Coordinates of N, CA and C in Angstrom, one line a residue:
M833 N 76.6 115.0 118.2 CA 77.4 115.7 117.2 C 78.7 114.9 117.0
N834 N 79.1 114.9 115.7 CA 80.4 114.2 115.4 C 81.5 115.3 115.5
H835 N 82.7 114.8 115.3 CA 83.9 115.6 115.4 C 83.9 116.8 114.5
M836 N 83.5 116.6 113.2 CA 83.4 117.7 112.2 C 82.4 118.8 112.6
E837 N 81.2 118.3 113.1 CA 80.2 119.2 113.5 C 80.6 120.1 114.7
I838 N 81.3 119.5 115.6 CA 81.8 120.2 116.8 C 82.8 121.2 116.4
M839 N 83.8 120.8 115.5 CA 84.8 121.7 115.1 C 84.3 122.9 114.3
S840 N 83.2 122.7 113.6 CA 82.7 123.7 112.7 C 81.9 124.8 113.5
N841 N 81.6 124.5 114.8 CA 80.9 125.5 115.6 C 81.9 126.3 116.4
P842 N 81.6 127.6 116.7 CA 82.5 128.4 117.4 C 82.7 127.8 118.8
P843 N 84.0 127.9 119.3 CA 84.3 127.3 120.6 C 83.7 128.2 121.7
R844 N 83.3 127.6 122.8 CA 82.8 128.4 124.0 C 83.7 128.4 125.2
V845 N 84.3 127.2 125.5 CA 85.2 127.1 126.6 C 86.6 126.7 126.2
L846 N 86.8 125.8 125.3 CA 88.1 125.4 124.8 C 88.3 126.2 123.5
N847 N 89.6 126.6 123.3 CA 89.9 127.3 122.0 C 90.0 126.2 121.0
Q848 N 90.2 126.6 119.7 CA 90.2 125.6 118.6 C 91.4 124.7 118.7
D849 N 92.5 125.1 119.2 CA 93.7 124.2 119.4 C 93.4 123.2 120.5
E850 N 92.8 123.6 121.6 CA 92.5 122.7 122.6 C 91.5 121.6 122.2
R851 N 90.5 122.1 121.4 CA 89.5 121.1 120.8 C 90.2 120.1 119.9
A852 N 91.1 120.6 119.1 CA 91.8 119.6 118.2 C 92.7 118.7 119.0
F853 N 93.3 119.2 120.1 CA 94.1 118.3 120.9 C 93.2 117.2 121.6
Y854 N 92.1 117.6 122.0 CA 91.1 116.7 122.6 C 90.8 115.6 121.7
F855 N 90.4 115.9 120.5 CA 90.0 114.9 119.5 C 91.2 114.0 119.1
D856 N 92.4 114.6 119.1 CA 93.6 113.8 118.8 C 94.1 112.9 119.9
Q857 N 94.1 113.5 121.1 CA 94.7 112.8 122.3 C 93.6 112.1 123.2
G858 N 92.4 112.6 123.1 CA 91.3 112.0 124.0 C 91.2 112.6 125.3
Y859 N 91.9 113.6 125.6 CA 91.8 114.3 126.9 C 92.2 115.8 126.8
I860 N 91.9 116.6 127.8 CA 92.3 118.0 127.8 C 92.5 118.4 129.3
V861 N 93.4 119.2 129.5 CA 93.6 119.8 130.9 C 93.3 121.2 130.8
K862 N 92.3 121.7 131.5 CA 91.8 123.1 131.5 C 92.0 123.6 132.9
E863 N 93.1 124.2 133.2 CA 93.4 124.7 134.6 C 92.4 125.8 134.9
R864 N 92.0 125.8 136.2 CA 91.1 126.8 136.7 C 89.8 126.9 136.0
A865 N 89.3 125.8 135.4 CA 88.0 125.8 134.7 C 86.9 126.0 135.7
I866 N 87.1 125.6 136.9 CA 86.1 125.9 138.0 C 86.7 126.9 139.0
G867 N 86.0 127.9 139.2 CA 86.4 129.0 140.1 C 86.6 128.4 141.5
S868 N 87.4 129.1 142.3 CA 87.7 128.6 143.7 C 86.5 128.6 144.6
D869 N 85.5 129.5 144.4 CA 84.3 129.5 145.2 C 83.5 128.2 144.9
W870 N 83.3 127.9 143.6 CA 82.6 126.7 143.2 C 83.4 125.5 143.7
L871 N 84.7 125.5 143.5 CA 85.5 124.3 143.9 C 85.3 124.0 145.4
G872 N 85.3 125.1 146.2 CA 85.1 124.9 147.6 C 83.8 124.3 147.9
R873 N 82.7 124.8 147.2 CA 81.4 124.2 147.4 C 81.3 122.8 147.0
L874 N 81.9 122.4 145.9 CA 81.9 121.0 145.5 C 82.7 120.1 146.4
N875 N 83.8 120.6 147.0 CA 84.6 119.8 147.9 C 83.8 119.6 149.2
T876 N 83.0 120.6 149.7 CA 82.2 120.5 150.8 C 81.1 119.5 150.6
A877 N 80.4 119.6 149.5 CA 79.4 118.6 149.1 C 79.9 117.2 149.0
T878 N 81.0 117.0 148.4 CA 81.6 115.7 148.3 C 82.0 115.1 149.7
A879 N 82.6 115.9 150.5 CA 82.9 115.5 151.9 C 81.7 115.0 152.6
A880 N 80.6 115.8 152.5 CA 79.3 115.4 153.1 C 78.8 114.0 152.6
L881 N 78.9 113.8 151.3 CA 78.5 112.5 150.7 C 79.3 111.4 151.3
V882 N 80.6 111.6 151.3 CA 81.6 110.6 151.8 C 81.2 110.3 153.3
E883 N 81.0 111.3 154.1 CA 80.7 111.1 155.5 C 79.4 110.3 155.7
T884 N 78.4 110.6 154.8 CA 77.1 109.9 154.9 C 77.3 108.4 154.7
T885 N 78.2 108.0 153.8 CA 78.4 106.6 153.5 C 79.3 105.8 154.5
R886 N 79.9 106.5 155.4 CA 80.8 105.8 156.4 C 80.2 104.7 157.1
S887 N 78.9 104.9 157.5 CA 78.2 103.9 158.4 C 77.4 102.9 157.5
M888 N 77.4 103.1 156.2 CA 76.7 102.2 155.4 C 77.4 100.9 155.1
K889 N 76.6 99.8 155.1 CA 77.2 98.5 154.9 C 76.9 97.9 153.5
C890 N 75.9 98.5 152.8 CA 75.5 98.0 151.5 C 75.0 99.1 150.7
S891 N 74.9 98.9 149.4 CA 74.4 99.9 148.4 C 72.9 100.2 148.6
T892 N 72.5 101.4 148.2 CA 71.1 101.8 148.2 C 70.8 102.3 146.9
Q893 N 69.5 102.8 146.7 CA 69.2 103.4 145.4 C 70.0 104.7 145.2
T894 N 70.5 105.3 146.2 CA 71.2 106.6 146.1 C 72.7 106.3 146.0
Y895 N 73.2 105.4 146.8 CA 74.7 105.1 146.9 C 75.0 103.7 146.4
D896 N 76.0 103.6 145.5 CA 76.5 102.4 144.9 C 77.9 102.1 145.5
L897 N 77.9 101.3 146.5 CA 79.2 101.1 147.3 C 80.0 99.9 146.6
N898 N 81.3 100.0 146.6 CA 82.1 99.0 146.1 C 82.2 97.8 147.1
A899 N 82.4 96.6 146.6 CA 82.6 95.5 147.5 C 83.8 95.8 148.4
G900 N 83.7 95.5 149.7 CA 84.8 95.8 150.6 C 84.7 97.2 151.2
H901 N 83.6 97.9 150.9 CA 83.5 99.3 151.4 C 83.6 99.3 152.9
T902 N 84.4 100.2 153.5 CA 84.4 100.3 155.0 C 84.4 101.8 155.3
A903 N 84.3 102.2 156.5 CA 84.3 103.6 156.9 C 85.6 104.3 156.6
E904 N 86.7 103.5 156.5 CA 88.0 104.0 156.2 C 88.3 104.2 154.7
N905 N 87.5 103.6 153.8 CA 87.8 103.7 152.4 C 86.6 104.1 151.6

């Protein structure tokens, strides 16, 4: 969809002013867009993924590690 098609449809998450701001500025801040329960679950899942990579030395099909990856970073 292009800008005009998007703006012609009723908004679902962002209001019309927020949508216009996004297309003008290229970003939007939507505070509390994710509820605290979901945010907690996402943080837990992310921490588990980070912990899994601590002992890895090279990338796999699942994890793409940066050059210089260590357990500390």
